[in-house]
Short mmCIF file of C-alpha atoms in Angstrom, two decimals:
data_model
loop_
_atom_site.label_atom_id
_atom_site.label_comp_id
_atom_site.label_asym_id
_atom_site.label_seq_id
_atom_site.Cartn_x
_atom_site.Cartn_y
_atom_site.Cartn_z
CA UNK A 224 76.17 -6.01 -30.18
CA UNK A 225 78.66 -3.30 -29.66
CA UNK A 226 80.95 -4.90 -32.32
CA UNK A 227 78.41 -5.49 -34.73
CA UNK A 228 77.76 -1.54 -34.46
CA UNK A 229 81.12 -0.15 -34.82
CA UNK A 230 81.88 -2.53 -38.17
CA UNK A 231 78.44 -0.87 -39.38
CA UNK A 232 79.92 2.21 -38.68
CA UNK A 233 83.46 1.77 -39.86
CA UNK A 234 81.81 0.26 -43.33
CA UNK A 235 79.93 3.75 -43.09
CA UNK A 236 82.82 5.50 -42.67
CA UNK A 237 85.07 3.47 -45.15
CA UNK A 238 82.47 4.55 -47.70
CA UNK A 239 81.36 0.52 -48.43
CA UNK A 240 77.32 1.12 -47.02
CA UNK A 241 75.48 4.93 -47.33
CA UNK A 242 73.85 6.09 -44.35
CA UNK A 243 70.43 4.56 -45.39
CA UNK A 244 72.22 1.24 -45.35
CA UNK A 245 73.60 1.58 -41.78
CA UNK A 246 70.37 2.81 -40.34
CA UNK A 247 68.66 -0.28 -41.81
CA UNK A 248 71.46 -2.61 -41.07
CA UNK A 249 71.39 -1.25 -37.04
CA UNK A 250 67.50 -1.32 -37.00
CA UNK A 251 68.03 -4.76 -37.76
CA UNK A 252 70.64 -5.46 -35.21
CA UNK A 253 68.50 -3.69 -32.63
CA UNK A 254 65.47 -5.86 -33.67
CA UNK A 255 67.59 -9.37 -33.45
CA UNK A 256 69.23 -7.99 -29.84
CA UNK A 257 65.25 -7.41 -28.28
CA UNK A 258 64.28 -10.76 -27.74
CA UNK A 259 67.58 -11.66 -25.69
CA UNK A 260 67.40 -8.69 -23.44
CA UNK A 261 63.49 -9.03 -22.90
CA UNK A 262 64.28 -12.82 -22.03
CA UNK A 263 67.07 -11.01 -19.33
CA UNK A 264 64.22 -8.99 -17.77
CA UNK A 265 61.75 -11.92 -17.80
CA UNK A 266 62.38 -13.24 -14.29
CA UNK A 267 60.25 -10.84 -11.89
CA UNK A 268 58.69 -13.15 -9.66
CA UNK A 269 59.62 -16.34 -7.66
CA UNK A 270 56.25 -18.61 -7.34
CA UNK A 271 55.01 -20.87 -4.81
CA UNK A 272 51.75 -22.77 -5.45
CA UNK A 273 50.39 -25.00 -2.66
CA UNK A 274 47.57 -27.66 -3.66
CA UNK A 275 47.18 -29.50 -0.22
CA UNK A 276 44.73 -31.79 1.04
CA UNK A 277 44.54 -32.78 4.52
CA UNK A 278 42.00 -35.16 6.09
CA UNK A 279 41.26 -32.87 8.64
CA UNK A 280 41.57 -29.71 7.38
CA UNK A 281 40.46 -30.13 3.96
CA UNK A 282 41.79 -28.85 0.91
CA UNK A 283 43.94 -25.78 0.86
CA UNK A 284 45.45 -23.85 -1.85
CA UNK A 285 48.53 -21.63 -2.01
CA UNK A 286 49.46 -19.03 -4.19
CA UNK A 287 52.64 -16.67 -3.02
CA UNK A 288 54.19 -14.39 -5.75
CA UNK A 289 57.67 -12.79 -4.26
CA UNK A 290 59.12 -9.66 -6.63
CA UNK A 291 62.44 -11.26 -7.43
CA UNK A 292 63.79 -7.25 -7.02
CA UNK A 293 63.02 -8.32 -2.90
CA UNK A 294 66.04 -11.05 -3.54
CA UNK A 295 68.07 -8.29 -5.18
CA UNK A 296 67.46 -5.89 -2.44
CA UNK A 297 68.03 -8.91 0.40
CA UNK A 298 71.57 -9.12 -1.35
CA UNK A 299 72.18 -5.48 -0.79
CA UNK A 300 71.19 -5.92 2.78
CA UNK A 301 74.14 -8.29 3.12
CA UNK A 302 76.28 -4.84 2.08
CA UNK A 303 75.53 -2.97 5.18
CA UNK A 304 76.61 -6.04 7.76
CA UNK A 305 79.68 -4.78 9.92
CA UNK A 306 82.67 -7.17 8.84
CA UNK A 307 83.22 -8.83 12.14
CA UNK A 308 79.43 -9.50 11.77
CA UNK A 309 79.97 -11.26 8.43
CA UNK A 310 82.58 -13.46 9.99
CA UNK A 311 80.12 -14.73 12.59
CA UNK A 312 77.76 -15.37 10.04
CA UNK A 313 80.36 -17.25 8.20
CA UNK A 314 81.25 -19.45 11.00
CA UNK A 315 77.72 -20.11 11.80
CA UNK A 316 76.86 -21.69 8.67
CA UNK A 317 80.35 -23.67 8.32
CA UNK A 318 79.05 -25.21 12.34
CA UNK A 319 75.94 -26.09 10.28
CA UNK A 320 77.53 -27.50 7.66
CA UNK A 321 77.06 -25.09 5.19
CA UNK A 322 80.11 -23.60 3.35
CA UNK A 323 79.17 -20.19 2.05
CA UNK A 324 80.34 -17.02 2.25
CA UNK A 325 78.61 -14.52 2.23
CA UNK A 326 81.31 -11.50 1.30
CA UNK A 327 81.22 -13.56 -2.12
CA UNK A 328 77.23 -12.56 -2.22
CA UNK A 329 77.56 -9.78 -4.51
CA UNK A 330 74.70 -8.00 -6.88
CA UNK A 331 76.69 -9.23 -9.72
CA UNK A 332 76.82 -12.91 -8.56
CA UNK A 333 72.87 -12.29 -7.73
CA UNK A 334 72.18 -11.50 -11.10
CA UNK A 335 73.66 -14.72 -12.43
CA UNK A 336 72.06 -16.91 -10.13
CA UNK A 337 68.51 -15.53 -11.08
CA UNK A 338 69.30 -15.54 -14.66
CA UNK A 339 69.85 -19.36 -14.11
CA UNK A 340 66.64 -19.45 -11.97
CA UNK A 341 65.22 -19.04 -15.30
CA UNK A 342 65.27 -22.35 -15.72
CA UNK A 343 64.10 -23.76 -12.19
CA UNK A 344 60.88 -25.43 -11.44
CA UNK A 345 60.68 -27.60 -8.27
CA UNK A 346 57.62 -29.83 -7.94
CA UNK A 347 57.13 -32.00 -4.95
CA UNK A 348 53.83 -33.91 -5.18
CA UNK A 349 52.85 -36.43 -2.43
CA UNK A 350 49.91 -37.79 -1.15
CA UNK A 351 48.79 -34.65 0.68
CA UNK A 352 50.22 -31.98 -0.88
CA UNK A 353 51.48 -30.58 -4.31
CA UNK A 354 54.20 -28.03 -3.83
CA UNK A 355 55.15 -26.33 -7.19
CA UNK A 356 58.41 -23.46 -6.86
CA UNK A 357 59.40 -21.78 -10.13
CA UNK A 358 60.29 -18.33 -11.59
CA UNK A 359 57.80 -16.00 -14.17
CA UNK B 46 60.95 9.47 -8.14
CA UNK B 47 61.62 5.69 -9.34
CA UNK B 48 59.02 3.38 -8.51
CA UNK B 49 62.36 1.02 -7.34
CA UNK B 50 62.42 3.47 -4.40
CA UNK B 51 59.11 3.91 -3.41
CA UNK B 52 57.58 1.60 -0.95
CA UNK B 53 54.36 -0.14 -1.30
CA UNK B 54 51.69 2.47 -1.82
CA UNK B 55 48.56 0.65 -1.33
CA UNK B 56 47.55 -2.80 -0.60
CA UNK B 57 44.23 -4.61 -1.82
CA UNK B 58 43.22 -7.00 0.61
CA UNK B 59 40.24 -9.85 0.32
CA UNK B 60 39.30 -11.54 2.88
CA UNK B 61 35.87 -14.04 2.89
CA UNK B 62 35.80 -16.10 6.38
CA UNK B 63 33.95 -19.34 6.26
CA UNK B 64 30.46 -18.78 6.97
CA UNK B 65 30.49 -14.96 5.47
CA UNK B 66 28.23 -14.68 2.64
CA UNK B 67 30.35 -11.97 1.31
CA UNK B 68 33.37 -11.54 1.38
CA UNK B 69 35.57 -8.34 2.29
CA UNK B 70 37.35 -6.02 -0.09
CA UNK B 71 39.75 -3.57 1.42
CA UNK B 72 41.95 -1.06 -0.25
CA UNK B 73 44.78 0.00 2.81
CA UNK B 74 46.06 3.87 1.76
CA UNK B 75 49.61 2.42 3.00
CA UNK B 76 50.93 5.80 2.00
CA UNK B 77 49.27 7.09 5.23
CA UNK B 78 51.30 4.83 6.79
CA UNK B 79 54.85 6.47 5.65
CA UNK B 80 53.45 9.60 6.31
CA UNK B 81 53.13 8.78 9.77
CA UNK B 82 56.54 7.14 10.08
CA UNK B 83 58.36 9.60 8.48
CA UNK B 84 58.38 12.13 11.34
CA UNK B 85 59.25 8.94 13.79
CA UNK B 86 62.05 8.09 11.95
CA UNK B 87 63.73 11.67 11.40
CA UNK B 88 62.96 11.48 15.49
CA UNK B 89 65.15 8.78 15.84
CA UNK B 90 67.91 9.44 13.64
CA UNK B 91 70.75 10.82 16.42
CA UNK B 92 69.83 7.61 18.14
CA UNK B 93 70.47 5.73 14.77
CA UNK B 94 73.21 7.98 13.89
CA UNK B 95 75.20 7.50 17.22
CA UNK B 96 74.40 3.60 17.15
CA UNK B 97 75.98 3.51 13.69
CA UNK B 98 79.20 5.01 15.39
CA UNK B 99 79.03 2.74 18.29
CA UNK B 100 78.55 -0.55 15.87
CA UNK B 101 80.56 0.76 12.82
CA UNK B 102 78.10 0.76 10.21
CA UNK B 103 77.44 3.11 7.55
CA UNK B 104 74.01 4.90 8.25
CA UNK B 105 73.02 6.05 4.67
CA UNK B 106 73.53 2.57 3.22
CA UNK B 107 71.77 0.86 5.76
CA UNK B 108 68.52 3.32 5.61
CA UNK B 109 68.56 2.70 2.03
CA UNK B 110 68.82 -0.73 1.92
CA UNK B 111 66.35 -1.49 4.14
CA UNK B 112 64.18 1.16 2.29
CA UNK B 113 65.03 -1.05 -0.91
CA UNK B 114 63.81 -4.17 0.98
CA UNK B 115 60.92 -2.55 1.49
CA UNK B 116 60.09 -1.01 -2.36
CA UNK B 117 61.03 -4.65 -3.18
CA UNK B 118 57.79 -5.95 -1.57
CA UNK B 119 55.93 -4.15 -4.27
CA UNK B 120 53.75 -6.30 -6.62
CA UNK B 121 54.15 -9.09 -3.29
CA UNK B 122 51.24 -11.66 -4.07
CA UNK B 123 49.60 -13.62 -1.01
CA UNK B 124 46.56 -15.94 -2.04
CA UNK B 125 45.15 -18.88 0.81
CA UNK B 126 42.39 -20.56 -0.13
CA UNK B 127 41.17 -22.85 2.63
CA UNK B 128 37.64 -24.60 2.55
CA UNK B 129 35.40 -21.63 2.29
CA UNK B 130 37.82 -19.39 4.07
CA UNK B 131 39.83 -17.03 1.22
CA UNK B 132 42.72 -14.38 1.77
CA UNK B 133 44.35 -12.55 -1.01
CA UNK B 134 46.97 -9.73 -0.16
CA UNK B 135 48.67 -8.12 -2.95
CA UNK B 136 50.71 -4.84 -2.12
CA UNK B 137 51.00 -2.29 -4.71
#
């Protein structure tokens, strides 16, 4: 967007558009950039819906809606843990199996991840219960 | 002050237990809440600020990352519907 703007500018400057030109030729740019950055900001919650139906217990429904900003914040969390801390964290997941680390859990790396969560919808649907996970 | 900062003010709470013929609608003042805890917490802060020497972790990050956790909860949606039992927390 940035380079769009300066070559408006420079063809401003270079005498090629008048000023009425550039204004209508950046109101445009800003008008074709506003869907992309409302789809960035479109991921605020993380849902869980529950349709279950147990014999016993009859049917139950489930509707949790988690701020995604609580994920954000989570990640800062992770800032404050002492070092030696981290390390033991580290080594308790790689005993579990799980190689992650969590110094590489950053707010920039968060922000990818939930801009891919875009995208994620997990349904699990069994005899007794419908489990439905995505992102609004 | 940013609403990112500010933890949950209110919370509107529904409950209807099975049998009830109506169901209850509560609005908690959570606000009243902080209020309270504020004086607590500038209580304990030498305790906090000498066990942030002791286990070598920055103080001011950690109060405001927890207080971030806890503006995070904001717009937190809760909703169990159960046979004629229902339960809806949402935290504003």
């Amino acid at each position: 967007m940035h380079d769009n703007r300066r070559q408006i500018l420079e063809m401003l400057a270079q005498g090629k558009i008048n000023s009425d030109e550039a204004e209508r030729l950046i109101a445009a740019l800003e008008r074709s950039d506003m869907p992309a950055l409302r789809d960035t900001s479109a991921v605020k919650y993380l849902r869980v819906l529950v349709d279950a139906n147990d014999e016993q217990e009859g049917p139950t429904k489930v509707n949790v809606r988690v701020p995604m900003q609580l994920l954000r914040a989570g990640v800062r969390l992770t800032g404050v843990i002492p070092d030696r801390a981290r390390e033991q964290v580290n080594e308790a997941l790689r005993k579990e199996g799980i190689s992650f680390d969590i110094n590489k859990l950053t707010p920039d790396n968060l922000e990818d991840m939930i801009e891919q969560l875009r995208d994620l919808s997990v349904d699990v649907d069994n005899e007794r219960a419908k489990v439905r996970v995505f992102c609004e | 002050m940013p609403q990112e900062i500010l933890p949950p003010l209110s919370a509107s709470v529904r409950v209807k237990p099975a049998g009830w013929r109506f169901g209850l609608r509560l609005w908690l003042p959570l606000f009243l809440l902080w209020l309270l805890l504020i004086p607590l917490l500038i209580l304990a802060l030498p305790l906090l600020f000498v066990g942030s020497l002791i286990f070598r972790f920055n103080l001011w990050r950690s109060l405001r990352a927890a207080n971030g956790v806890l503006a995070a909860t904001r717009g937190s949606q809760v909703e169990v519907d159960k046979r004629n039992t229902r339960v809806f927390i949402k935290l504003h």
